[in-house]
Amino acid sequence: MTRERIRQIESKTLSRLRDHAFADQLRGYLD
């Protein structure tokens, strides 16, 4: 596995985590 590939996966995972945290915040506001 190339280093570039790992970097892509990491950034994709990070952005997904960020989206998830943001969705959780929104859910907290809506409740």
Short mmCIF file of N, CA and C in Angstrom, two decimals:
data_model
loop_
_atom_site.label_atom_id
_atom_site.label_comp_id
_atom_site.label_asym_id
_atom_site.label_seq_id
_atom_site.Cartn_x
_atom_site.Cartn_y
_atom_site.Cartn_z
N MET A 1 0.85 -1.19 0.00
CA MET A 1 0.00 0.00 0.00
C MET A 1 0.89 1.25 0.00
N THR A 2 0.61 2.14 -0.92
CA THR A 2 1.44 3.33 -1.01
C THR A 2 1.09 4.34 0.07
N ARG A 3 2.04 5.21 0.35
CA ARG A 3 1.83 6.22 1.38
C ARG A 3 0.71 7.18 0.96
N GLU A 4 0.65 7.46 -0.34
CA GLU A 4 -0.38 8.36 -0.87
C GLU A 4 -1.76 7.77 -0.64
N ARG A 5 -1.87 6.46 -0.86
CA ARG A 5 -3.16 5.77 -0.67
C ARG A 5 -3.60 5.86 0.78
N ILE A 6 -2.65 5.66 1.68
CA ILE A 6 -2.96 5.73 3.11
C ILE A 6 -3.44 7.13 3.47
N ARG A 7 -2.78 8.13 2.88
CA ARG A 7 -3.15 9.51 3.16
C ARG A 7 -4.57 9.79 2.70
N GLN A 8 -4.93 9.27 1.53
CA GLN A 8 -6.29 9.46 1.01
C GLN A 8 -7.32 8.85 1.95
N ILE A 9 -7.03 7.63 2.40
CA ILE A 9 -7.96 6.93 3.30
C ILE A 9 -8.10 7.70 4.61
N GLU A 10 -6.98 8.19 5.13
CA GLU A 10 -7.02 8.93 6.39
C GLU A 10 -7.86 10.19 6.26
N SER A 11 -7.66 10.95 5.19
CA SER A 11 -8.41 12.20 5.04
C SER A 11 -9.89 11.92 4.84
N LYS A 12 -10.20 10.81 4.13
CA LYS A 12 -11.60 10.45 3.93
C LYS A 12 -12.24 10.09 5.26
N THR A 13 -11.49 9.34 6.07
CA THR A 13 -12.01 8.93 7.38
C THR A 13 -12.20 10.15 8.27
N LEU A 14 -11.24 11.06 8.25
CA LEU A 14 -11.33 12.26 9.09
C LEU A 14 -12.54 13.11 8.71
N SER A 15 -12.75 13.29 7.41
CA SER A 15 -13.89 14.12 6.99
C SER A 15 -15.20 13.45 7.35
N ARG A 16 -15.22 12.11 7.29
CA ARG A 16 -16.44 11.39 7.67
C ARG A 16 -16.70 11.55 9.16
N LEU A 17 -15.64 11.48 9.96
CA LEU A 17 -15.79 11.66 11.40
C LEU A 17 -16.29 13.07 11.71
N ARG A 18 -15.75 14.04 10.97
CA ARG A 18 -16.16 15.43 11.18
C ARG A 18 -17.63 15.60 10.84
N ASP A 19 -18.06 15.01 9.72
CA ASP A 19 -19.47 15.09 9.33
C ASP A 19 -20.34 14.46 10.40
N HIS A 20 -19.88 13.34 10.94
CA HIS A 20 -20.66 12.61 11.94
C HIS A 20 -20.81 13.44 13.21
N ALA A 21 -19.72 14.07 13.63
CA ALA A 21 -19.76 14.91 14.83
C ALA A 21 -20.70 16.09 14.60
N PHE A 22 -20.67 16.65 13.41
CA PHE A 22 -21.53 17.78 13.07
C PHE A 22 -22.99 17.35 13.10
N ALA A 23 -23.29 16.17 12.57
CA ALA A 23 -24.66 15.65 12.56
C ALA A 23 -25.14 15.43 13.99
N ASP A 24 -24.25 14.94 14.85
CA ASP A 24 -24.61 14.73 16.25
C ASP A 24 -24.95 16.06 16.92
N GLN A 25 -24.18 17.10 16.61
CA GLN A 25 -24.46 18.42 17.18
C GLN A 25 -25.83 18.91 16.73
N LEU A 26 -26.11 18.76 15.44
CA LEU A 26 -27.41 19.19 14.92
C LEU A 26 -28.54 18.45 15.60
N ARG A 27 -28.35 17.15 15.79
CA ARG A 27 -29.37 16.34 16.44
C ARG A 27 -29.62 16.86 17.85
N GLY A 28 -28.54 17.27 18.53
CA GLY A 28 -28.67 17.81 19.87
C GLY A 28 -29.49 19.09 19.87
N TYR A 29 -29.30 19.93 18.87
CA TYR A 29 -30.06 21.17 18.78
C TYR A 29 -31.53 20.90 18.50
N LEU A 30 -31.79 19.90 17.65
CA LEU A 30 -33.16 19.63 17.21
C LEU A 30 -34.01 18.97 18.28
N ASP A 31 -33.37 18.26 19.20
CA ASP A 31 -34.15 17.56 20.23
C ASP A 31 -34.85 18.52 21.17
#
